[in-house]
């Protein structure tokens, strides 16, 4: 009886420590992710005015939107290794300040070449942010606590749609003509400022490791360090970072990432265009309506993340959202005449696709740790995010070629179904922890 009481007291103290860590780190990181995502995809809103004003075709926009991910791909792994070496405080702050400055420079875009160049540089600047945060959180939480935490952190993505899309629509409509600038120019400038301010705040707020956290007592640090040691012991000998590139498991999860990211940027980069094609014309109305699918995504992300941790099951919790995304896109060609029905299936697609992100990150950290985990996270994310390039460019090209979005919807649905099949091939014992 006494032993049971002691065990309960230990568990209660451990839960309290992780609650303290979560309240300290997760809200701030979620806000950072919200701003990162907003600066990455607000070009989808700028397109509504910028393309017409500058004479950009759908293909030019799609290539420019997608070329971001080439820069992201090239610098992703080096950036995450730099974070592992220099610490989160320095590196995440550097990333945010750099991308904020480059994002503000979009107000000067006049030609396709300038557009392509700045999108490429923005990708270079932001490379390493998301996998860096994922790796950073693995330094604080063991595997069985990470899915829910990642789900909360990744809510920054749909929140950027809920908050950012109406804001972008408002800025583009309300600021048009002020000081001789177009609405899309003011949108880029104003939405870049929070990234710079948050980047500066990172230097004072984040701690690069458990040991350096002055807001934790020695007993609280001991709880966190013990959990990490036990997890590392269960994972077996640490794999050298260089071995990651020849590990077939890492290539498989990179394929999975590529498939669901195809759908992710199909949604986030083209949502305003999808809604406009149903007959809505006001930028503010488009912004308000495009927030609805992201609201659905928030509830779905939290429910799946909590369930995955509770049941310690990862595969089916990832397969089902992938298939939800595929169903949503397959239905769009048949309901495009109706704004309300289109929103229903866009909501199903967004809820499924965006839920994949936090659940996916439990895969590489389930069988790797340390620098190898940092490399695997960066590698899978960089390869996966090449889908942002192929998805953005192919959707624009297919829309110009066919004067319809139907073939693009089918392409995205097919990639999501391929991703679901790839997840199914992973042995359950490898990732269900």
CSV table of C-alpha atoms in Angstrom, one decimal:
chain,number,residue,atom,x,y,z
A,1,UNK,CA,0.0,0.0,0.0
A,2,UNK,CA,2.8,2.4,1.0
A,3,UNK,CA,4.7,1.5,-2.2
A,4,UNK,CA,1.6,2.3,-4.3
A,5,UNK,CA,1.2,5.7,-2.6
A,6,UNK,CA,4.8,6.5,-3.3
A,7,UNK,CA,4.5,5.5,-6.9
A,8,UNK,CA,1.4,7.7,-7.2
A,9,UNK,CA,3.2,10.6,-5.6
A,10,UNK,CA,6.1,10.2,-8.0
A,11,UNK,CA,3.8,10.1,-11.0
A,12,UNK,CA,1.9,13.1,-9.8
A,13,UNK,CA,5.1,15.1,-9.4
A,14,UNK,CA,6.3,14.1,-12.8
A,15,UNK,CA,3.0,15.2,-14.4
A,16,UNK,CA,3.3,18.5,-12.6
A,17,UNK,CA,6.8,19.0,-13.9
A,18,UNK,CA,5.7,18.4,-17.5
A,19,UNK,CA,2.8,20.7,-17.1
A,20,UNK,CA,5.2,23.4,-16.0
A,21,UNK,CA,7.5,22.8,-19.0
A,22,UNK,CA,4.5,22.8,-21.3
A,23,UNK,CA,3.2,26.1,-20.1
A,24,UNK,CA,6.6,27.6,-20.4
A,25,UNK,CA,7.5,26.4,-23.9
A,26,UNK,CA,4.5,25.3,-25.9
A,27,UNK,CA,2.4,28.5,-26.1
A,28,UNK,CA,5.4,30.6,-27.1
A,29,UNK,CA,6.6,28.1,-29.7
A,30,UNK,CA,3.1,27.8,-31.1
A,31,UNK,CA,2.9,31.5,-31.6
A,32,UNK,CA,6.3,31.4,-33.4
A,33,UNK,CA,5.0,28.7,-35.6
A,34,UNK,CA,1.8,30.7,-36.3
A,35,UNK,CA,3.9,33.6,-37.5
A,36,UNK,CA,6.3,31.4,-39.5
A,37,UNK,CA,3.4,29.8,-41.3
A,38,UNK,CA,1.7,33.1,-41.9
A,39,UNK,CA,4.8,34.5,-43.5
A,40,UNK,CA,5.3,31.4,-45.6
A,41,UNK,CA,1.7,31.2,-47.1
A,42,UNK,CA,0.4,34.7,-47.1
A,43,UNK,CA,1.6,34.8,-50.7
A,44,UNK,CA,-1.6,32.9,-51.4
A,45,UNK,CA,-3.6,35.9,-50.4
A,46,UNK,CA,-1.2,38.4,-52.0
A,47,UNK,CA,-1.9,36.5,-55.3
A,48,UNK,CA,-5.5,37.7,-55.4
A,49,UNK,CA,-4.2,41.3,-56.1
A,50,UNK,CA,-0.5,40.9,-57.0
A,51,UNK,CA,-1.0,38.5,-59.9
A,52,UNK,CA,-3.4,40.9,-61.6
A,53,UNK,CA,-1.4,44.0,-60.8
A,54,UNK,CA,2.0,42.6,-61.9
A,55,UNK,CA,0.6,40.4,-64.8
A,56,UNK,CA,1.6,37.0,-63.2
A,57,UNK,CA,0.0,33.9,-64.6
A,58,UNK,CA,-1.1,30.9,-62.5
A,59,UNK,CA,2.1,29.1,-63.5
A,60,UNK,CA,4.4,32.1,-62.5
A,61,UNK,CA,2.6,32.2,-59.1
A,62,UNK,CA,2.8,28.5,-58.6
A,63,UNK,CA,6.5,28.4,-59.5
A,64,UNK,CA,7.2,31.3,-57.1
A,65,UNK,CA,5.2,29.9,-54.3
A,66,UNK,CA,6.9,26.5,-54.7
A,67,UNK,CA,10.5,27.8,-55.2
A,68,UNK,CA,10.5,28.6,-51.5
A,69,UNK,CA,10.9,24.9,-50.8
A,70,UNK,CA,14.1,24.6,-53.0
A,71,UNK,CA,15.9,27.0,-50.7
A,72,UNK,CA,14.3,25.2,-47.7
A,73,UNK,CA,15.5,21.8,-49.0
A,74,UNK,CA,19.1,23.0,-49.6
A,75,UNK,CA,19.7,24.4,-46.1
A,76,UNK,CA,17.4,22.2,-44.0
A,77,UNK,CA,19.9,19.6,-42.8
A,78,UNK,CA,22.8,22.0,-42.2
A,79,UNK,CA,20.4,24.3,-40.3
A,80,UNK,CA,19.2,21.6,-38.0
A,81,UNK,CA,22.8,20.4,-37.3
A,82,UNK,CA,23.7,24.0,-36.5
A,83,UNK,CA,20.8,24.1,-34.0
A,84,UNK,CA,22.1,20.9,-32.4
A,85,UNK,CA,25.5,22.5,-32.1
A,86,UNK,CA,24.7,26.1,-31.1
A,87,UNK,CA,21.4,25.7,-29.2
A,88,UNK,CA,17.8,26.7,-29.8
A,89,UNK,CA,18.1,30.1,-28.2
A,90,UNK,CA,20.6,31.4,-30.8
A,91,UNK,CA,19.5,29.5,-33.9
A,92,UNK,CA,15.7,29.8,-33.7
A,93,UNK,CA,16.1,33.5,-33.0
A,94,UNK,CA,18.4,33.9,-35.9
A,95,UNK,CA,16.0,32.1,-38.2
A,96,UNK,CA,13.0,34.3,-37.3
A,97,UNK,CA,14.8,37.6,-37.6
A,98,UNK,CA,16.2,36.7,-41.0
A,99,UNK,CA,12.9,35.5,-42.5
A,100,UNK,CA,11.1,38.5,-41.1
A,101,UNK,CA,13.5,40.9,-42.9
A,102,UNK,CA,13.2,39.0,-46.2
A,103,UNK,CA,9.4,38.7,-45.9
A,104,UNK,CA,9.2,42.5,-45.6
A,105,UNK,CA,11.2,42.9,-48.8
A,106,UNK,CA,8.3,41.4,-50.8
A,107,UNK,CA,6.8,44.9,-50.9
A,108,UNK,CA,9.4,45.7,-53.6
A,109,UNK,CA,8.5,42.8,-56.0
A,110,UNK,CA,7.9,44.1,-59.5
A,111,UNK,CA,9.0,41.2,-61.8
A,112,UNK,CA,8.8,37.4,-61.8
A,113,UNK,CA,12.6,37.2,-61.2
A,114,UNK,CA,12.3,39.3,-58.1
A,115,UNK,CA,9.4,37.2,-56.9
A,116,UNK,CA,11.4,33.9,-57.5
A,117,UNK,CA,14.5,35.3,-55.8
A,118,UNK,CA,12.8,36.5,-52.6
A,119,UNK,CA,10.8,33.3,-52.3
A,120,UNK,CA,14.0,31.3,-52.6
A,121,UNK,CA,15.8,33.4,-50.0
A,122,UNK,CA,12.8,33.1,-47.7
A,123,UNK,CA,13.2,29.3,-47.9
A,124,UNK,CA,16.9,29.5,-47.1
A,125,UNK,CA,16.1,31.8,-44.1
A,126,UNK,CA,13.4,29.6,-42.7
A,127,UNK,CA,15.1,26.3,-43.3
A,128,UNK,CA,15.5,24.4,-40.0
A,129,UNK,CA,12.7,26.1,-38.1
A,130,UNK,CA,10.1,23.4,-37.9
A,131,UNK,CA,12.4,20.4,-37.6
A,132,UNK,CA,14.5,22.5,-35.2
A,133,UNK,CA,11.4,23.0,-33.0
A,134,UNK,CA,10.6,19.3,-33.3
A,135,UNK,CA,14.1,18.3,-32.3
A,136,UNK,CA,14.0,20.9,-29.5
A,137,UNK,CA,10.8,19.4,-28.0
A,138,UNK,CA,12.3,15.9,-28.1
A,139,UNK,CA,15.0,17.2,-25.8
A,140,UNK,CA,12.3,17.9,-23.2
A,141,UNK,CA,9.6,15.2,-23.7
A,142,UNK,CA,9.8,11.4,-23.9
A,143,UNK,CA,8.0,9.7,-26.9
A,144,UNK,CA,4.8,8.8,-25.0
A,145,UNK,CA,4.2,12.5,-24.2
A,146,UNK,CA,5.1,14.0,-27.5
A,147,UNK,CA,2.1,13.5,-29.8
A,148,UNK,CA,-0.3,15.7,-27.8
A,149,UNK,CA,2.4,18.4,-27.3
A,150,UNK,CA,3.2,18.3,-31.0
A,151,UNK,CA,-0.5,18.6,-31.8
A,152,UNK,CA,-0.8,21.7,-29.6
A,153,UNK,CA,2.4,23.2,-31.2
A,154,UNK,CA,1.2,22.5,-34.7
A,155,UNK,CA,-2.1,24.2,-34.0
A,156,UNK,CA,0.0,27.3,-35.0
A,157,UNK,CA,-0.6,26.2,-38.6
A,158,UNK,CA,-4.5,26.3,-38.6
A,159,UNK,CA,-4.4,29.3,-36.2
A,160,UNK,CA,-2.4,31.1,-38.8
A,161,UNK,CA,-5.3,30.5,-41.2
A,162,UNK,CA,-8.0,31.4,-38.6
A,163,UNK,CA,-6.2,34.6,-37.6
A,164,UNK,CA,-4.0,35.4,-40.6
A,165,UNK,CA,-6.5,34.8,-43.5
A,166,UNK,CA,-9.1,37.4,-42.3
A,167,UNK,CA,-6.2,39.7,-41.3
A,168,UNK,CA,-4.6,39.4,-44.7
A,169,UNK,CA,-8.0,40.0,-46.4
A,170,UNK,CA,-8.6,43.1,-44.2
A,171,UNK,CA,-5.1,44.5,-44.8
A,172,UNK,CA,-5.4,44.0,-48.6
A,173,UNK,CA,-8.8,45.7,-48.7
A,174,UNK,CA,-8.4,48.3,-46.0
A,175,UNK,CA,-4.8,49.5,-46.7
A,176,UNK,CA,-5.0,49.6,-50.5
A,177,UNK,CA,-3.7,52.9,-51.8
A,178,UNK,CA,-2.3,54.2,-48.4
A,179,UNK,CA,0.9,56.1,-49.1
A,180,UNK,CA,0.7,54.9,-52.7
A,181,UNK,CA,1.1,51.2,-51.9
A,182,UNK,CA,-1.1,48.4,-52.8
A,183,UNK,CA,-2.9,46.3,-50.2
A,184,UNK,CA,-0.7,43.3,-50.8
A,185,UNK,CA,2.4,45.4,-50.2
A,186,UNK,CA,1.1,46.6,-46.8
A,187,UNK,CA,0.2,43.0,-45.9
A,188,UNK,CA,3.7,41.7,-46.5
A,189,UNK,CA,5.2,44.6,-44.5
A,190,UNK,CA,2.9,44.5,-41.5
A,191,UNK,CA,2.9,40.7,-41.2
A,192,UNK,CA,6.7,40.5,-41.2
A,193,UNK,CA,7.1,42.7,-38.1
A,194,UNK,CA,6.1,40.0,-35.5
A,195,UNK,CA,8.7,37.5,-36.8
A,196,UNK,CA,11.5,40.0,-36.1
A,197,UNK,CA,10.2,40.9,-32.6
A,198,UNK,CA,9.7,37.2,-31.6
A,199,UNK,CA,13.1,36.3,-32.9
A,200,UNK,CA,14.7,38.9,-30.7
A,201,UNK,CA,12.6,37.7,-27.7
A,202,UNK,CA,13.9,34.1,-28.3
A,203,UNK,CA,17.4,35.2,-27.1
A,204,UNK,CA,16.0,36.0,-23.7
A,205,UNK,CA,13.2,33.4,-23.3
A,206,UNK,CA,14.4,30.0,-24.6
A,207,UNK,CA,16.8,27.7,-22.9
A,208,UNK,CA,18.9,25.4,-25.1
A,209,UNK,CA,18.8,22.5,-22.6
A,210,UNK,CA,17.3,21.2,-19.4
A,211,UNK,CA,20.5,22.0,-17.5
A,212,UNK,CA,20.3,25.7,-18.4
A,213,UNK,CA,16.7,26.2,-17.4
A,214,UNK,CA,16.8,28.5,-14.4
A,215,UNK,CA,13.0,28.3,-14.0
A,216,UNK,CA,13.3,24.6,-13.0
A,217,UNK,CA,14.4,23.3,-9.6
A,218,UNK,CA,17.1,20.6,-9.3
A,219,UNK,CA,14.4,18.0,-8.6
A,220,UNK,CA,12.4,19.0,-11.6
A,221,UNK,CA,15.5,18.8,-13.8
A,222,UNK,CA,16.2,15.4,-12.4
A,223,UNK,CA,12.8,14.1,-13.5
A,224,UNK,CA,13.2,15.3,-17.0
A,225,UNK,CA,16.8,14.0,-17.4
A,226,UNK,CA,15.8,10.6,-16.0
A,227,UNK,CA,13.0,10.2,-18.5
A,228,UNK,CA,15.3,11.1,-21.3
A,229,UNK,CA,18.0,8.7,-20.2
A,230,UNK,CA,15.5,5.9,-19.9
A,231,UNK,CA,14.2,6.6,-23.4
A,232,UNK,CA,17.7,6.7,-24.8
A,233,UNK,CA,18.5,3.4,-23.2
A,234,UNK,CA,15.4,1.8,-24.6
A,235,UNK,CA,16.3,3.1,-28.1
A,236,UNK,CA,19.6,1.3,-28.1
A,237,UNK,CA,23.0,2.6,-29.1
A,238,UNK,CA,23.0,6.1,-30.7
A,239,UNK,CA,23.3,6.0,-34.5
A,240,UNK,CA,25.9,8.3,-36.1
A,241,UNK,CA,24.3,11.2,-38.0
A,242,UNK,CA,26.0,10.1,-41.3
A,243,UNK,CA,24.3,6.7,-41.1
A,244,UNK,CA,20.9,8.3,-41.4
A,245,UNK,CA,21.3,8.9,-45.1
A,246,UNK,CA,21.6,5.1,-45.8
A,247,UNK,CA,18.8,4.1,-43.4
A,248,UNK,CA,15.8,2.8,-45.4
A,249,UNK,CA,13.4,3.7,-42.6
A,250,UNK,CA,14.4,7.3,-42.9
A,251,UNK,CA,13.8,7.2,-46.7
A,252,UNK,CA,10.4,5.7,-46.1
A,253,UNK,CA,9.3,8.3,-43.7
A,254,UNK,CA,10.7,11.0,-46.1
A,255,UNK,CA,8.3,9.6,-48.7
A,256,UNK,CA,5.4,9.8,-46.2
A,257,UNK,CA,6.3,13.4,-45.5
A,258,UNK,CA,6.4,14.2,-49.2
A,259,UNK,CA,3.0,12.7,-49.8
A,260,UNK,CA,1.1,14.5,-47.0
A,261,UNK,CA,3.0,17.8,-47.6
A,262,UNK,CA,1.7,17.7,-51.2
A,263,UNK,CA,-1.8,18.0,-49.7
A,264,UNK,CA,-0.7,20.5,-47.0
A,265,UNK,CA,0.5,23.1,-49.4
A,266,UNK,CA,-2.3,22.3,-51.8
A,267,UNK,CA,-4.6,23.6,-49.0
A,268,UNK,CA,-2.5,26.4,-47.6
A,269,UNK,CA,-1.1,28.0,-50.7
A,270,UNK,CA,-4.3,27.7,-52.8
A,271,UNK,CA,-7.1,28.0,-50.3
A,272,UNK,CA,-8.0,31.6,-51.2
A,273,UNK,CA,-8.0,30.7,-54.9
A,274,UNK,CA,-10.2,27.6,-54.3
A,275,UNK,CA,-12.8,29.7,-52.4
A,276,UNK,CA,-12.6,32.5,-55.0
A,277,UNK,CA,-13.4,30.0,-57.7
A,278,UNK,CA,-16.8,29.2,-56.0
A,279,UNK,CA,-17.9,32.8,-56.7
A,280,UNK,CA,-16.7,34.8,-53.7
A,281,UNK,CA,-14.9,38.0,-54.7
A,282,UNK,CA,-14.3,40.2,-51.6
A,283,UNK,CA,-10.8,39.6,-50.1
A,284,UNK,CA,-12.2,40.0,-46.6
A,285,UNK,CA,-15.0,37.5,-47.2
A,286,UNK,CA,-12.5,35.0,-48.7
A,287,UNK,CA,-10.4,35.5,-45.6
A,288,UNK,CA,-13.3,34.9,-43.3
A,289,UNK,CA,-14.5,31.8,-45.1
A,290,UNK,CA,-11.0,30.3,-45.5
A,291,UNK,CA,-10.7,30.3,-41.7
A,292,UNK,CA,-13.5,27.7,-41.4
A,293,UNK,CA,-11.4,24.7,-42.6
A,294,UNK,CA,-8.7,25.6,-40.2
A,295,UNK,CA,-11.1,25.7,-37.2
A,296,UNK,CA,-12.1,22.1,-38.1
A,297,UNK,CA,-8.4,21.2,-38.2
A,298,UNK,CA,-7.7,22.5,-34.7
A,299,UNK,CA,-10.2,20.2,-33.1
A,300,UNK,CA,-9.2,17.2,-35.2
A,301,UNK,CA,-5.5,17.7,-34.5
A,302,UNK,CA,-6.0,17.8,-30.7
A,303,UNK,CA,-8.4,14.8,-30.7
A,304,UNK,CA,-6.0,12.6,-32.8
A,305,UNK,CA,-2.9,13.7,-30.8
A,306,UNK,CA,-4.5,13.0,-27.5
A,307,UNK,CA,-5.8,9.6,-28.7
A,308,UNK,CA,-2.4,8.6,-30.1
A,309,UNK,CA,-0.7,9.2,-26.8
A,310,UNK,CA,-3.5,7.5,-24.8
A,311,UNK,CA,-3.4,4.3,-26.9
A,312,UNK,CA,0.3,4.6,-27.8
A,313,UNK,CA,-0.6,3.9,-31.4
A,314,UNK,CA,0.8,5.8,-34.3
A,315,UNK,CA,0.1,4.2,-37.6
A,316,UNK,CA,-3.7,4.2,-37.9
A,317,UNK,CA,-3.8,7.6,-36.2
A,318,UNK,CA,-1.8,8.8,-39.2
A,319,UNK,CA,-3.4,6.7,-42.0
A,320,UNK,CA,-6.9,7.9,-41.2
A,321,UNK,CA,-6.1,11.7,-41.5
A,322,UNK,CA,-4.3,11.0,-44.8
A,323,UNK,CA,-7.4,9.3,-46.2
A,324,UNK,CA,-9.6,12.1,-44.9
A,325,UNK,CA,-7.5,14.5,-46.9
A,326,UNK,CA,-7.8,12.3,-50.0
A,327,UNK,CA,-11.6,12.1,-49.7
A,328,UNK,CA,-11.9,15.9,-49.3
A,329,UNK,CA,-9.9,16.6,-52.5
A,330,UNK,CA,-11.7,13.9,-54.5
A,331,UNK,CA,-15.0,15.4,-53.7
A,332,UNK,CA,-14.1,19.0,-54.6
A,333,UNK,CA,-14.7,18.8,-58.4
A,334,UNK,CA,-18.3,17.7,-57.8
A,335,UNK,CA,-19.2,20.5,-55.4
A,336,UNK,CA,-17.2,23.5,-56.8
A,337,UNK,CA,-20.5,25.1,-57.8
A,338,UNK,CA,-21.5,25.5,-54.2
A,339,UNK,CA,-19.5,27.6,-51.7
A,340,UNK,CA,-21.0,25.9,-48.7
A,341,UNK,CA,-20.4,22.3,-49.9
A,342,UNK,CA,-16.9,23.3,-51.0
A,343,UNK,CA,-16.2,24.5,-47.5
A,344,UNK,CA,-17.4,21.2,-46.0
A,345,UNK,CA,-15.0,19.1,-48.1
A,346,UNK,CA,-12.2,21.7,-47.8
A,347,UNK,CA,-12.7,21.3,-44.0
A,348,UNK,CA,-12.5,17.5,-44.2
A,349,UNK,CA,-9.3,17.8,-46.3
A,350,UNK,CA,-7.7,20.5,-44.1
A,351,UNK,CA,-8.6,18.6,-40.9
A,352,UNK,CA,-7.0,15.4,-42.2
A,353,UNK,CA,-3.9,16.9,-43.8
A,354,UNK,CA,-3.0,19.3,-41.0
A,355,UNK,CA,-3.5,16.5,-38.4
A,356,UNK,CA,-0.8,14.5,-40.2
A,357,UNK,CA,2.0,16.9,-39.2
A,358,UNK,CA,2.2,16.5,-35.4
A,359,UNK,CA,1.5,12.7,-35.7
A,360,UNK,CA,4.2,12.3,-38.4
A,361,UNK,CA,6.9,13.6,-36.1
A,362,UNK,CA,6.5,10.7,-33.7
A,363,UNK,CA,8.0,8.4,-36.4
A,364,UNK,CA,11.7,9.5,-36.7
A,365,UNK,CA,12.1,10.1,-33.0
A,366,UNK,CA,10.7,6.6,-32.2
A,367,UNK,CA,13.9,4.8,-33.4
A,368,UNK,CA,16.6,7.5,-33.4
A,369,UNK,CA,18.0,10.0,-30.9
A,370,UNK,CA,20.6,12.7,-30.5
A,371,UNK,CA,22.3,14.1,-33.7
A,372,UNK,CA,20.9,11.2,-35.7
A,373,UNK,CA,17.4,12.2,-34.8
A,374,UNK,CA,18.1,15.8,-35.6
A,375,UNK,CA,19.5,14.7,-39.0
A,376,UNK,CA,16.6,12.3,-39.7
A,377,UNK,CA,14.0,15.0,-38.8
A,378,UNK,CA,15.7,17.6,-41.0
A,379,UNK,CA,16.2,15.1,-43.9
A,380,UNK,CA,12.6,13.9,-43.9
A,381,UNK,CA,11.3,17.4,-43.6
A,382,UNK,CA,13.5,18.8,-46.3
A,383,UNK,CA,12.6,16.0,-48.8
A,384,UNK,CA,9.0,16.2,-47.8
A,385,UNK,CA,8.9,19.9,-48.3
A,386,UNK,CA,10.1,19.6,-51.8
A,387,UNK,CA,6.4,18.7,-52.3
A,388,UNK,CA,5.7,22.3,-51.6
A,389,UNK,CA,7.6,23.1,-54.8
A,390,UNK,CA,6.1,20.3,-56.9
A,391,UNK,CA,2.6,20.9,-55.5
A,392,UNK,CA,2.6,24.6,-55.9
A,393,UNK,CA,4.1,24.5,-59.5
A,394,UNK,CA,1.9,21.6,-60.7
A,395,UNK,CA,-1.3,23.1,-59.4
A,396,UNK,CA,-0.6,26.4,-61.2
A,397,UNK,CA,0.5,24.6,-64.4
A,398,UNK,CA,-2.5,22.3,-64.4
A,399,UNK,CA,-4.9,25.2,-63.8
A,400,UNK,CA,-3.4,27.2,-66.7
A,401,UNK,CA,-3.4,24.1,-68.9
A,402,UNK,CA,-6.9,22.8,-68.3
A,403,UNK,CA,-8.5,26.1,-67.1
A,404,UNK,CA,-9.8,24.0,-64.2
A,405,UNK,CA,-8.6,22.7,-60.8
A,406,UNK,CA,-10.0,19.2,-61.1
A,407,UNK,CA,-6.8,17.5,-62.3
A,408,UNK,CA,-4.9,19.1,-59.5
A,409,UNK,CA,-7.4,17.9,-56.9
A,410,UNK,CA,-7.0,14.3,-58.2
A,411,UNK,CA,-3.2,14.5,-58.2
A,412,UNK,CA,-3.2,15.6,-54.6
A,413,UNK,CA,-5.7,12.9,-53.5
A,414,UNK,CA,-3.5,10.3,-55.2
A,415,UNK,CA,-0.4,11.4,-53.3
A,416,UNK,CA,-2.3,11.2,-50.0
A,417,UNK,CA,-3.4,7.7,-50.7
A,418,UNK,CA,0.2,6.7,-51.6
A,419,UNK,CA,1.2,8.2,-48.2
A,420,UNK,CA,-1.4,6.2,-46.3
A,421,UNK,CA,-0.1,3.0,-48.0
A,422,UNK,CA,3.5,3.8,-47.1
A,423,UNK,CA,2.5,4.4,-43.4
A,424,UNK,CA,0.7,1.0,-43.4
A,425,UNK,CA,4.0,-0.7,-44.4
A,426,UNK,CA,5.8,0.5,-41.3
A,427,UNK,CA,6.0,-2.3,-38.6
A,428,UNK,CA,3.7,-1.3,-35.7
A,429,UNK,CA,6.3,-2.3,-33.1
A,430,UNK,CA,8.8,0.2,-34.5
A,431,UNK,CA,6.6,3.3,-33.8
A,432,UNK,CA,3.9,2.4,-31.3
A,433,UNK,CA,5.6,3.6,-28.1
